[in-house]
mmCIF file of C-alpha atoms in Angstrom:
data_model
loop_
_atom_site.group_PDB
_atom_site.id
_atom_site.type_symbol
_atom_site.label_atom_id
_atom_site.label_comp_id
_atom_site.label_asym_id
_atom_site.label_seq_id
_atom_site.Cartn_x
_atom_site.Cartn_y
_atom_site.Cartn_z
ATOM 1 C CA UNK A 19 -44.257 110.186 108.471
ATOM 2 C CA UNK A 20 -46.024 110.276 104.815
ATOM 3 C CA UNK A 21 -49.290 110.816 104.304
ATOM 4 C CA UNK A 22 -51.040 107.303 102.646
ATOM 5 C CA UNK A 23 -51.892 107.325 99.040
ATOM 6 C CA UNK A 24 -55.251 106.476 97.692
ATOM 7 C CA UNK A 25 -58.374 107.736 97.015
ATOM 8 C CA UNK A 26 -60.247 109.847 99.390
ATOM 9 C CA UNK A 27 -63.843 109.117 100.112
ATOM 10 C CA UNK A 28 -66.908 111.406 100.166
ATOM 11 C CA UNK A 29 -70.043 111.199 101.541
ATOM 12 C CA UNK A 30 -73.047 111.207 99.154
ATOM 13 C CA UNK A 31 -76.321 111.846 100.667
ATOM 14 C CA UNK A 32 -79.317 110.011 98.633
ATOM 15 C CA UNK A 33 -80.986 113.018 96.843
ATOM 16 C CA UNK A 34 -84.177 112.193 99.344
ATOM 17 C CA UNK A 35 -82.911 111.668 102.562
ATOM 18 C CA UNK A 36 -81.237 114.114 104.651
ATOM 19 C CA UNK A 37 -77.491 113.076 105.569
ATOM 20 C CA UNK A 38 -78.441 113.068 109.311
ATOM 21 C CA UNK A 39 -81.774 110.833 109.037
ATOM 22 C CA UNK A 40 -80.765 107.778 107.142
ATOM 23 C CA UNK A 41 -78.541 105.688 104.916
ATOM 24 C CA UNK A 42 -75.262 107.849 103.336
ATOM 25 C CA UNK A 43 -73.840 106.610 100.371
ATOM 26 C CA UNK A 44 -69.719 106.271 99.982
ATOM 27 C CA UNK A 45 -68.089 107.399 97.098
ATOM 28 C CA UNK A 46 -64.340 107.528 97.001
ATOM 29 C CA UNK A 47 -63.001 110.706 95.072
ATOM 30 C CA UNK A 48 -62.402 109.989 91.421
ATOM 31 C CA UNK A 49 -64.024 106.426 91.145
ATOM 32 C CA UNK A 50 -67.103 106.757 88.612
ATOM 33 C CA UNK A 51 -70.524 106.869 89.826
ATOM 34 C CA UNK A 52 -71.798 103.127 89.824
ATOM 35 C CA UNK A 53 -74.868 102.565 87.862
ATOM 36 C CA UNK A 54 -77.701 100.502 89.878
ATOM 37 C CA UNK A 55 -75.980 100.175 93.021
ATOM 38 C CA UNK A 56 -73.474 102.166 95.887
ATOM 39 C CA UNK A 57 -69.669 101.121 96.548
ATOM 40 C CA UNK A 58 -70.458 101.630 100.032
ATOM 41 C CA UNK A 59 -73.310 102.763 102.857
ATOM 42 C CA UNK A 60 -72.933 104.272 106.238
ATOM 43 C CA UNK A 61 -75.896 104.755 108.539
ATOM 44 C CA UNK A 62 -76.696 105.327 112.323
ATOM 45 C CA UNK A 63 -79.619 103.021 113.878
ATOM 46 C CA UNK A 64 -81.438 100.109 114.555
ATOM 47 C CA UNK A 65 -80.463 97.295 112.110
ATOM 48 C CA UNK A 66 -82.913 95.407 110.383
ATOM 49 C CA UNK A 67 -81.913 92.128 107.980
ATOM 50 C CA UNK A 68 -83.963 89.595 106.524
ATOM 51 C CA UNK A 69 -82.657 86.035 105.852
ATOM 52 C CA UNK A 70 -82.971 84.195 102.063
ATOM 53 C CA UNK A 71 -85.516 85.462 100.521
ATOM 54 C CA UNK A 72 -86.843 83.971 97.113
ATOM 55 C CA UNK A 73 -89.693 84.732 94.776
ATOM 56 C CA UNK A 74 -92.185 82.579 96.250
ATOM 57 C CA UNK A 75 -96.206 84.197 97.367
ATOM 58 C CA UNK A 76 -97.351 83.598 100.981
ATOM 59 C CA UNK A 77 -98.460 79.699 99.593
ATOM 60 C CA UNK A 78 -94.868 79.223 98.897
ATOM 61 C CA UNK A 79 -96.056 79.105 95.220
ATOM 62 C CA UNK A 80 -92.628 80.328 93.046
ATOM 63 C CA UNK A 81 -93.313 83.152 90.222
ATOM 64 C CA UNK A 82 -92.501 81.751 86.641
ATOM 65 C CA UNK A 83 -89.205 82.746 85.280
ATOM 66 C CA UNK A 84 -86.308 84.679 86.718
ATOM 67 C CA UNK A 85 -87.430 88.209 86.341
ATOM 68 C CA UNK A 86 -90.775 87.636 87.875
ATOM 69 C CA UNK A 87 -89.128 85.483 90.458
ATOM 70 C CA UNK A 88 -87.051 88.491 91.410
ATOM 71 C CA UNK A 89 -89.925 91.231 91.293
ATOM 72 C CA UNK A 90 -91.615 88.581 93.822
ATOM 73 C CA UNK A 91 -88.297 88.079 95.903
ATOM 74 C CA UNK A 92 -88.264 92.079 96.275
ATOM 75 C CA UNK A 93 -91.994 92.455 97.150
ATOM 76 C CA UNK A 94 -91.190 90.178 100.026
ATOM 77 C CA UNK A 95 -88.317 91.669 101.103
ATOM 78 C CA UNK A 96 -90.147 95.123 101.233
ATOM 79 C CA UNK A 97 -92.817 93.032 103.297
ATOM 80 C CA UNK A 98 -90.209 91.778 105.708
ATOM 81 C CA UNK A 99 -88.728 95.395 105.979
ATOM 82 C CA UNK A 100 -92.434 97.347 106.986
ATOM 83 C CA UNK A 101 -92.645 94.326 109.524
ATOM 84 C CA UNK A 102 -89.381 95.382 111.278
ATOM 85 C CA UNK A 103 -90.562 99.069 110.785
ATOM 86 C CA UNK A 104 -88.283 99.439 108.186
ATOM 87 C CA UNK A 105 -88.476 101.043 104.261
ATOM 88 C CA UNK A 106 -86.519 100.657 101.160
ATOM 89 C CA UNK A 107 -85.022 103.985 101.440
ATOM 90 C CA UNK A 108 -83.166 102.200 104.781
ATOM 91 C CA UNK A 109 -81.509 99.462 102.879
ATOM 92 C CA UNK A 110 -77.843 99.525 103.087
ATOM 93 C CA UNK A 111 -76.523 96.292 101.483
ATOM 94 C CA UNK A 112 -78.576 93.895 99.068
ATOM 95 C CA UNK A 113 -76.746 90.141 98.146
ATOM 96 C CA UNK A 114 -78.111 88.683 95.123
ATOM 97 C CA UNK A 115 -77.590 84.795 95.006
ATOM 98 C CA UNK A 116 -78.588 83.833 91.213
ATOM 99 C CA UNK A 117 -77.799 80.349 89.340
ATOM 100 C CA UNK A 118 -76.960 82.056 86.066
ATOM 101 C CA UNK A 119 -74.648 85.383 85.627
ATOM 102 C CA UNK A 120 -75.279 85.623 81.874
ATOM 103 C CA UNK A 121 -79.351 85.199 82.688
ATOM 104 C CA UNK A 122 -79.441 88.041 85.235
ATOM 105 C CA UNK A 123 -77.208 90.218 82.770
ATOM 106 C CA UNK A 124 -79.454 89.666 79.996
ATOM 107 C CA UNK A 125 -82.458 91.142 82.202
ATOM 108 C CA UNK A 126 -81.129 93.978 83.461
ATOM 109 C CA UNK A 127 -83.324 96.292 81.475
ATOM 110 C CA UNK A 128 -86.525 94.358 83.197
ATOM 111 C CA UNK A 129 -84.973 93.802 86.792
ATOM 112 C CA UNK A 130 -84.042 97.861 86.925
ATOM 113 C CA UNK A 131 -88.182 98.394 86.263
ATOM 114 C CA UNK A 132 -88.793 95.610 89.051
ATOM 115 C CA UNK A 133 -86.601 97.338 91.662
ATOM 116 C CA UNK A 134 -87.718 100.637 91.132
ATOM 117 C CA UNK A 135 -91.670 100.055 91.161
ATOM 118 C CA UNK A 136 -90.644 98.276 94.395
ATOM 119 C CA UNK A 137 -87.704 99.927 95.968
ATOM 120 C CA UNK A 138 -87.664 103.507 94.039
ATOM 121 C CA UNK A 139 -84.881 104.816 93.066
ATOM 122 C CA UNK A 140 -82.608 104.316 96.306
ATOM 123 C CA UNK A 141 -79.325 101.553 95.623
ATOM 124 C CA UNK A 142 -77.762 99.903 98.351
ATOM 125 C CA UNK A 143 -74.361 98.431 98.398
ATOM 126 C CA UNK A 144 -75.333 95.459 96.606
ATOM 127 C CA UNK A 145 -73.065 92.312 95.355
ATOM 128 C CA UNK A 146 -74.186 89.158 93.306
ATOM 129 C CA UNK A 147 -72.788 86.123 93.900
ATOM 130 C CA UNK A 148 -73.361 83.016 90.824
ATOM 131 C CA UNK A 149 -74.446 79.501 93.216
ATOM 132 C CA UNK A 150 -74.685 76.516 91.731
ATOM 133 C CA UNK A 151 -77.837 75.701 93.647
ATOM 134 C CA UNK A 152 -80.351 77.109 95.735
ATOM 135 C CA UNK A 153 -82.163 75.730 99.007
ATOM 136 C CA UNK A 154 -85.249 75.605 96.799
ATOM 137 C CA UNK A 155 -85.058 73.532 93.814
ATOM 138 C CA UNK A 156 -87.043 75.656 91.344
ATOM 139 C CA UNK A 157 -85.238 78.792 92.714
ATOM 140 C CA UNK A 158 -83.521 81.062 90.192
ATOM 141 C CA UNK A 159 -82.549 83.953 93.033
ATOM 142 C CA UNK A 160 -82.103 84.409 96.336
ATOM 143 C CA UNK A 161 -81.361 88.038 97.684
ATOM 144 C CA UNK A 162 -80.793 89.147 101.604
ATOM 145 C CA UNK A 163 -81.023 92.630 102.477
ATOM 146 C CA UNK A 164 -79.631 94.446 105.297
ATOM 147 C CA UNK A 165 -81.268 97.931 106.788
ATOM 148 C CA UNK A 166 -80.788 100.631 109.229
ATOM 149 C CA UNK A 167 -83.599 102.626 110.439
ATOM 150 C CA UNK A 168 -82.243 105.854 112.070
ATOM 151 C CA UNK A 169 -83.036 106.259 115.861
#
């Protein structure tokens, strides 16, 4: 029998929480560090996920422009997380849902300040996924999250 060839994987703990008390990041050997985001999480706990969320204030009011739209989208899902006992540092997987690629590429400079005033400096697993149309018409993105809070 041979051994299987690929990359092995490593487990990175996030440089604030201990490997044993919440989310581990997955890094196979010899991929490069992603910028912004993990490849992969692991984590031990009660799961907590949020549906859709969009950029809208508690009169279902949408923030101007995509940027702001997302900052608000974030807020919220930050809300929904401290409702289910549950903080940034627990996300494990973030799914961006945007109309336009080349519009969230071009504000990745001010989406990177949004996240971290809101979520610090902790990445998820994160994909984004180009729709051609949200549930809400004026919607520019739609993110869900996914978190585990350690027992």
């Amino acid at each position: 029998m041979t051994a299987p060839k690929g990359p092995t994987l490593s487990v990175v703990p996030h440089p604030k929480t201990d490997v044993s008390s919440g989310p581990q990041v997955l890094q196979p050997s010899g991929w490069p560090m992603p910028k912004g985001y993990a490849n992969g999480m692991a984590a031990d706990g009660r799961i907590v996920v949020t549906g859709g969320v969009i950029g809208w204030d508690t009169e279902q009011r949408l923030a101007e422009g995509f940027v702001a739209q997302a900052r608000q989208t974030l807020s919220n899902i930050s809300e929904i997380l401290a409702a289910g006992g549950a903080r940034p540092e627990h996300l494990v997987r973030l799914t961006w849902y945007v109309l336009d690629i080349e519009e969230y590429l071009a504000s990745l400079k001010e989406l990177g300040r949004a996240y971290r005033d809101i979520f610090g400096a902790h990445y998820p697993a994160m994909a984004l996924v180009q729709v051609v149309r949200l549930v809400e018409k004026e919607a520019r993105v739609e993110i869900e999250a996914t978190a585990v809070v350690p027992r």
